[in-house]
PDB file of C-alpha atoms in Angstrom:
ATOM      1  CA  MET A   1       0.000   0.000   0.000  1.00 86.00           C
ATOM      2  CA  GLU A   2       1.351   3.424  -0.952  1.00 89.00           C
ATOM      3  CA  THR A   3       1.504   5.886   1.938  1.00 92.00           C
ATOM      4  CA  LEU A   4       2.542   9.531   2.221  1.00 91.00           C
ATOM      5  CA  GLU A   5       3.087  10.757   5.771  1.00 93.00           C
ATOM      6  CA  PHE A   6       3.617  14.428   6.653  1.00 92.00           C
ATOM      7  CA  ILE A   7       4.850  15.950   9.895  1.00 93.00           C
ATOM      8  CA  ILE A   8       4.419  19.723  10.101  1.00 93.00           C
ATOM      9  CA  TYR A   9       6.625  21.355  12.708  1.00 93.00           C
ATOM     10  CA  PRO A  10       5.790  24.599  14.558  1.00 96.00           C
ATOM     11  CA  ASP A  11       8.553  26.444  12.674  1.00 93.00           C
ATOM     12  CA  GLY A  12       6.907  25.573   9.325  1.00 90.00           C
ATOM     13  CA  ARG A  13       9.180  22.734   8.280  1.00 91.00           C
ATOM     14  CA  VAL A  14       7.448  19.748   6.725  1.00 91.00           C
ATOM     15  CA  GLN A  15       8.816  16.232   6.903  1.00 93.00           C
ATOM     16  CA  GLU A  16       7.500  13.867   4.266  1.00 91.00           C
ATOM     17  CA  LYS A  17       7.835  10.082   4.391  1.00 92.00           C
ATOM     18  CA  VAL A  18       6.886   7.863   1.459  1.00 90.00           C
ATOM     19  CA  THR A  19       6.385   4.131   1.878  1.00 91.00           C
ATOM     20  CA  GLY A  20       5.099   1.402  -0.378  1.00 90.00           C
ATOM     21  CA  ILE A  21       6.470   2.817  -3.623  1.00 89.00           C
ATOM     22  CA  VAL A  22       9.283   0.796  -5.161  1.00 88.00           C
ATOM     23  CA  GLY A  23      12.032   2.464  -7.166  1.00 88.00           C
ATOM     24  CA  ALA A  24      12.538   6.076  -8.141  1.00 86.00           C
ATOM     25  CA  SER A  25       8.867   6.617  -8.997  1.00 88.00           C
ATOM     26  CA  CYS A  26       8.367   8.031  -5.495  1.00 86.00           C
ATOM     27  CA  ALA A  27      10.128  11.180  -6.734  1.00 87.00           C
ATOM     28  CA  GLU A  28       7.499  11.515  -9.465  1.00 88.00           C
ATOM     29  CA  VAL A  29       4.695  11.087  -6.936  1.00 87.00           C
ATOM     30  CA  THR A  30       6.042  13.757  -4.582  1.00 89.00           C
ATOM     31  CA  ALA A  31       7.433  16.274  -7.103  1.00 90.00           C
ATOM     32  CA  ALA A  32       4.271  18.388  -7.348  1.00 90.00           C
ATOM     33  CA  LEU A  33       3.823  18.465  -3.568  1.00 88.00           C
ATOM     34  CA  GLU A  34       7.426  19.457  -2.981  1.00 89.00           C
ATOM     35  CA  ALA A  35       7.164  22.214  -5.582  1.00 91.00           C
ATOM     36  CA  GLU A  36       4.202  23.690  -3.699  1.00 90.00           C
ATOM     37  CA  LEU A  37       5.757  23.275  -0.243  1.00 86.00           C
ATOM     38  CA  GLY A  38       8.982  25.092  -1.054  1.00 88.00           C
ATOM     39  CA  ILE A  39      12.667  24.329  -0.851  1.00 89.00           C
ATOM     40  CA  VAL A  40      13.729  20.754  -0.096  1.00 89.00           C
ATOM     41  CA  LEU A  41      16.510  20.950   2.491  1.00 89.00           C
ATOM     42  CA  THR A  42      17.403  17.275   2.715  1.00 91.00           C
ATOM     43  CA  GLN A  43      16.342  14.030   1.126  1.00 89.00           C
ATOM     44  CA  GLU A  44      17.027  10.491   2.334  1.00 89.00           C
ATOM     45  CA  THR A  45      16.345   7.434   0.216  1.00 87.00           C
ATOM     46  CA  THR A  46      15.172   4.142   1.695  1.00 85.00           C
ATOM     47  CA  SER A  47      15.797   0.578   0.637  1.00 87.00           C
ATOM     48  CA  GLU A  48      12.507   0.705  -1.307  1.00 88.00           C
ATOM     49  CA  TYR A  49      14.058   3.361  -3.542  1.00 86.00           C
ATOM     50  CA  TYR A  50      16.798   0.969  -4.610  1.00 87.00           C
ATOM     51  CA  ALA A  51      14.521  -2.065  -4.952  1.00 83.00           C
ATOM     52  CA  GLN A  52      13.370  -3.208  -8.365  1.00 75.00           C
ATOM     53  CA  ASN A  53       9.755  -3.955  -9.247  1.00 63.00           C
ATOM     54  CA  GLN A  54       9.044  -7.670  -9.122  1.00 58.00           C
ATOM     55  CA  GLN A  55       6.744  -8.516 -12.015  1.00 51.00           C
ATOM     56  CA  GLN A  56       5.105 -11.886 -12.195  1.00 45.00           C
ATOM     57  CA  SER A  57       4.902 -13.563 -15.540  1.00 46.00           C
ATOM     58  CA  ASP A  58       2.236 -16.016 -16.597  1.00 48.00           C
ATOM     59  CA  SER A  59       4.398 -17.385 -19.376  1.00 46.00           C
ATOM     60  CA  ALA A  60       6.237 -20.655 -19.159  1.00 46.00           C
ATOM     61  CA  THR A  61       9.321 -21.878 -20.949  1.00 45.00           C
ATOM     62  CA  THR A  62       9.068 -25.208 -22.697  1.00 44.00           C
ATOM     63  CA  HIS A  63      12.121 -27.190 -23.668  1.00 44.00           C
ATOM     64  CA  VAL A  64      11.563 -29.484 -26.606  1.00 48.00           C
ATOM     65  CA  GLY A  65      14.042 -32.204 -27.318  1.00 48.00           C
ATOM     66  CA  SER A  66      14.255 -35.745 -28.518  1.00 51.00           C
ATOM     67  CA  SER A  67      14.344 -38.642 -26.134  1.00 49.00           C
ATOM     68  CA  HIS A  68      16.917 -41.386 -26.603  1.00 53.00           C
ATOM     69  CA  TRP A  69      15.259 -44.254 -24.715  1.00 54.00           C
TER      70      TRP A  69
END
């Protein structure tokens, strides 16, 4: 499940935490929000950022050969 969590501090700083999005697409999801919020001071990537999407395939590989019985 994709989750965006925001902590707004009394001094106006906003901390944003993104979970559930694999790969660099989290930057695409948050770009518009960050543009509206202002200057990004720091950015930390998580292990999800470096993970690759696991896609399941319904295809099967068949090996055809001759039998020498």
